[in-house]
Coordinates of C-alpha atoms in Angstrom, one line a residue:
M1284 CA 13.4 26.3 0.5
R1285 CA 9.8 25.4 -1.5
Y1286 CA 9.6 22.0 -3.4
F1287 CA 6.9 21.4 -6.3
I1288 CA 5.9 17.7 -6.7
K1289 CA 4.6 16.5 -9.8
F1290 CA 2.1 13.4 -8.9
A1291 CA -0.8 11.8 -10.3
Y1292 CA -3.5 9.4 -8.6
N1293 CA -6.7 7.0 -9.1
G1294 CA -9.0 8.6 -6.8
T1295 CA -11.3 5.6 -7.1
H1296 CA -10.9 4.9 -3.1
Y1297 CA -10.0 8.8 -1.8
H1298 CA -13.0 11.1 -0.8
G1299 CA -10.9 13.4 -2.6
W1300 CA -7.6 15.7 -2.6
Q1301 CA -8.2 17.3 0.4
I1302 CA -8.0 16.7 3.5
Q1303 CA -11.2 15.8 5.8
P1304 CA -12.3 13.8 9.6
N1305 CA -12.9 10.4 9.0
A1306 CA -12.1 9.9 5.5
A1307 CA -8.7 9.1 3.7
S1308 CA -8.2 11.4 1.1
V1309 CA -5.1 12.1 -1.3
Q1310 CA -3.4 15.0 0.3
E1311 CA -3.5 13.4 4.0
T1312 CA -1.3 10.5 3.0
L1313 CA 0.7 12.5 0.6
N1314 CA 1.6 14.4 4.0
K1315 CA 2.1 11.4 5.7
A1316 CA 4.6 10.0 3.2
L1317 CA 6.4 13.1 3.4
S1318 CA 6.8 13.1 6.9
V1319 CA 8.1 9.6 7.1
V1320 CA 10.3 10.1 4.5
L1321 CA 11.8 13.6 5.4
N1322 CA 11.2 12.6 9.2
T1323 CA 9.5 15.5 10.2
A1324 CA 6.0 17.3 9.8
I1325 CA 5.2 18.2 6.2
S1326 CA 2.0 19.8 5.3
V1327 CA 1.4 20.0 1.9
M1328 CA -0.4 22.9 -0.7
G1329 CA -2.1 21.5 -3.7
A1330 CA -3.1 23.0 -6.6
G1331 CA -6.6 22.5 -6.3
R1332 CA -9.1 20.3 -5.6
T1333 CA -10.6 17.0 -6.7
D1334 CA -13.5 15.1 -5.3
T1335 CA -14.1 11.9 -4.1
G1336 CA -13.9 9.2 -6.9
V1337 CA -12.0 11.8 -9.3
H1338 CA -8.3 11.2 -10.5
A1339 CA -5.7 13.1 -11.8
T1340 CA -2.8 11.9 -14.4
Q1341 CA -1.0 15.2 -13.7
M1342 CA -1.0 17.0 -10.3
Y1343 CA 1.1 19.6 -8.2
A1344 CA 1.7 20.2 -4.7
H1345 CA 4.3 22.2 -3.1
F1346 CA 6.1 22.6 0.7
D1347 CA 8.5 23.7 2.5
F1348 CA 11.9 22.6 3.6
D1349 CA 14.8 24.1 5.5
T1350 CA 17.4 22.3 3.7
P1351 CA 18.3 20.9 0.2
I1352 CA 17.1 17.2 -1.0
N1353 CA 18.0 14.5 -3.4
E1354 CA 15.0 15.1 -5.5
P1355 CA 15.4 11.7 -7.3
S1356 CA 16.3 10.0 -4.3
L1357 CA 13.5 11.9 -2.4
V1358 CA 10.8 10.3 -5.5
H1359 CA 12.1 6.9 -5.5
K1360 CA 11.9 6.8 -1.3
L1361 CA 8.1 8.1 -1.6
N1362 CA 7.3 6.1 -4.4
S1363 CA 8.1 3.2 -2.6
Y1364 CA 6.4 4.0 0.9
L1365 CA 3.2 5.4 -1.0
P1366 CA 0.0 2.6 -1.8
K1367 CA 0.4 1.9 -5.3
D1368 CA -2.8 4.6 -6.7
I1369 CA -0.6 7.3 -6.2
V1370 CA 2.9 7.8 -7.8
I1371 CA 5.1 10.8 -7.9
Y1372 CA 6.7 12.1 -10.8
A1373 CA 9.3 14.3 -9.9
V1374 CA 10.1 16.7 -7.2
Q1375 CA 11.8 20.0 -8.2
L1376 CA 13.2 23.0 -6.0
V1377 CA 11.2 26.5 -7.2
H1378 CA 11.2 30.2 -5.6
D1379 CA 10.4 30.7 -2.8
D1380 CA 7.6 32.9 -3.6
A1381 CA 6.0 29.8 -6.4
H1382 CA 2.8 29.1 -5.4
C1383 CA 1.0 25.6 -7.2
R1384 CA -2.2 26.6 -6.6
F1385 CA -2.2 30.7 -7.9
D1386 CA 0.8 30.6 -9.8
A1387 CA -1.3 27.8 -12.0
S1388 CA -2.2 29.8 -15.8
K1389 CA -3.5 26.7 -17.8
R1390 CA -5.3 23.8 -16.1
T1391 CA -7.0 21.1 -18.3
Y1392 CA -9.5 18.5 -17.4
E1393 CA -10.5 14.7 -19.3
Y1394 CA -14.1 13.1 -19.0
H1395 CA -14.3 10.0 -20.4
I1396 CA -17.8 8.2 -21.7
N1397 CA -18.3 5.0 -22.5
T1398 CA -21.0 3.5 -24.8
F1399 CA -20.2 -0.1 -25.0
K1400 CA -19.8 -1.6 -21.1
N1401 CA -16.3 -2.3 -20.6
A1402 CA -15.2 -4.4 -17.1
F1403 CA -11.7 -3.0 -17.3
L1404 CA -12.6 0.6 -16.8
Q1405 CA -15.6 0.6 -14.7
E1406 CA -14.0 3.2 -11.8
Q1407 CA -12.2 5.7 -15.0
S1408 CA -15.3 5.8 -17.3
W1409 CA -19.0 6.4 -17.0
Y1410 CA -20.5 3.7 -19.1
F1411 CA -23.3 5.8 -21.5
H1412 CA -25.4 3.3 -24.0
Q1413 CA -27.6 6.0 -25.7
A1414 CA -26.7 7.3 -28.6
L1415 CA -25.6 10.8 -28.4
D1416 CA -25.6 13.3 -31.3
V1417 CA -21.0 13.9 -30.9
E1418 CA -21.2 16.5 -33.7
L1419 CA -23.8 18.6 -31.9
M1420 CA -22.4 18.3 -28.9
N1421 CA -19.1 19.6 -30.3
Q1422 CA -20.8 23.0 -31.7
A1423 CA -22.2 23.1 -28.1
A1424 CA -18.7 22.9 -26.4
Q1425 CA -17.6 25.5 -28.9
I1426 CA -20.2 28.2 -27.3
L1427 CA -18.3 28.4 -24.1
L1428 CA -15.5 29.9 -25.5
V1429 CA -17.5 32.7 -26.2
H1430 CA -18.8 33.6 -22.6
N1431 CA -17.2 33.8 -19.2
N1432 CA -19.2 33.9 -16.6
F1433 CA -20.6 30.2 -15.6
Q1434 CA -22.2 30.2 -12.7
C1435 CA -24.7 28.0 -13.9
F1436 CA -22.4 25.1 -14.0
S1437 CA -21.4 25.8 -10.2
K1438 CA -21.8 24.0 -7.4
V1439 CA -25.0 26.2 -5.2
N1440 CA -23.6 28.3 -2.1
T1441 CA -19.9 28.2 -2.8
D1442 CA -17.4 30.4 -1.6
V1443 CA -16.0 32.1 -4.6
N1444 CA -15.3 35.8 -5.7
T1445 CA -16.1 35.3 -9.2
F1446 CA -18.1 32.8 -11.2
D1447 CA -15.5 34.4 -14.1
C1448 CA -13.6 31.5 -16.2
T1449 CA -11.4 31.8 -19.5
V1450 CA -11.9 28.4 -21.4
F1451 CA -9.0 28.0 -23.7
E1452 CA -10.5 25.4 -25.9
A1453 CA -13.4 22.6 -24.8
Y1454 CA -14.0 19.7 -27.6
W1455 CA -15.5 16.0 -27.6
T1456 CA -13.2 13.3 -29.7
A1457 CA -15.0 9.6 -30.1
N1458 CA -13.1 5.9 -31.1
N1459 CA -15.1 3.1 -31.1
G1460 CA -17.6 3.5 -28.7
H1461 CA -15.1 5.5 -26.2
L1462 CA -15.9 9.3 -25.7
V1463 CA -13.3 12.2 -24.8
F1464 CA -14.6 15.4 -23.7
T1465 CA -11.4 18.1 -22.9
I1466 CA -11.7 21.5 -21.6
S1467 CA -8.4 23.8 -20.4
A1468 CA -9.2 27.3 -18.6
N1469 CA -7.5 29.6 -16.3
R1470 CA -9.9 28.0 -13.8
F1471 CA -12.2 25.9 -12.8
L1472 CA -15.7 26.2 -10.8
R1473 CA -16.6 23.4 -7.8
N1474 CA -18.6 20.5 -10.2
M1475 CA -18.0 22.9 -13.2
V1476 CA -16.8 20.4 -15.8
R1477 CA -19.2 17.5 -14.0
A1478 CA -22.5 20.1 -14.6
I1479 CA -21.1 20.8 -18.1
V1480 CA -20.5 17.2 -19.1
G1481 CA -24.1 16.5 -18.2
T1482 CA -25.9 19.6 -20.1
L1483 CA -24.1 18.6 -23.4
V1484 CA -25.2 15.0 -23.2
N1485 CA -28.7 16.7 -22.8
V1486 CA -27.0 18.4 -26.2
G1487 CA -26.1 15.3 -27.6
L1488 CA -29.5 13.4 -26.9
H1489 CA -31.6 16.3 -28.4
K1490 CA -32.9 17.0 -25.3
I1491 CA -31.7 20.9 -25.5
T1492 CA -30.7 22.8 -28.2
L1493 CA -27.7 25.0 -29.3
A1494 CA -30.2 28.1 -28.2
D1495 CA -30.7 25.9 -25.3
F1496 CA -27.4 25.6 -24.2
S1497 CA -26.5 29.4 -24.6
A1498 CA -29.6 30.6 -22.4
I1499 CA -28.6 28.1 -19.6
I1500 CA -25.1 30.0 -19.2
E1501 CA -26.5 33.0 -19.6
S1502 CA -29.3 32.4 -16.8
K1503 CA -26.5 31.9 -14.5
N1504 CA -28.6 29.5 -12.6
R1505 CA -27.9 25.8 -11.9
D1506 CA -31.4 24.6 -11.9
K1507 CA -31.3 25.3 -15.6
A1508 CA -28.3 23.7 -16.1
G1509 CA -28.1 19.8 -16.5
F1510 CA -27.4 16.7 -14.4
S1511 CA -23.7 16.0 -12.6
V1512 CA -22.1 13.3 -14.2
P1513 CA -20.6 10.4 -12.0
A1514 CA -17.3 11.7 -10.6
H1515 CA -15.0 8.4 -12.1
G1516 CA -15.4 9.6 -15.3
L1517 CA -13.1 12.3 -14.8
F1518 CA -10.2 13.3 -14.6
L1519 CA -7.2 16.3 -13.8
T1520 CA -4.6 15.6 -16.8
Q1521 CA -2.2 19.1 -17.1
I1522 CA -1.1 22.1 -15.0
E1523 CA 0.8 24.6 -16.8
Y1524 CA 2.9 26.9 -14.9
D1525 CA 4.9 29.9 -16.7
Y1526 CA 8.1 28.5 -14.9
I1527 CA 7.8 24.9 -14.9
K1528 CA 8.8 22.6 -18.3
Q1529 CA 6.0 20.3 -19.5

């Protein structure tokens, strides 16, 4: 039987989602909790990978188990066992061929910037005090929707078959010095969102024009794009599946 887990985590104290030697990861922590609670070795498959310091307000993983599970009871037991920076929202039985990574039809990220120093958001947003032209950044964000190849925003030497992604929406909102960039796509490349935000910030600083932004995408050259913004301002906020209600 295959089960999906819906959960969230504060990534501050983890070296990303994926298990790695000599470093705490969300995947390893979740594996340990499930193995203890279910009294057998469990290894989860995540819907994607987040880098060190990146957060998730909605993440999915799946695992297989031979017998039926009392889902509400498992949620309670996992939340009792797990550290305070990981929370389980639901465990759901799905069809045997369901795959949390390959079946996802849409993913959404947010990047948070504070233009005024906030003592309570140091690990959940990037403090950037320079004035930004948010209207111009929104115009640049719309350019993303007319392109498909985003190699210029991908980490170099990454092992992927294609750099093509379909961006469904991309926009900035501003509220009392708190800026949020929201972007949804069918898939994302490694470091893609942070590189996009860094390049959009250059637009907002009037360092590059809208024409420059288009040319950067068309160049397929990471060296021409902007800097990668700090990880701690990035949140994975939603993953959608055709067979799971949000």
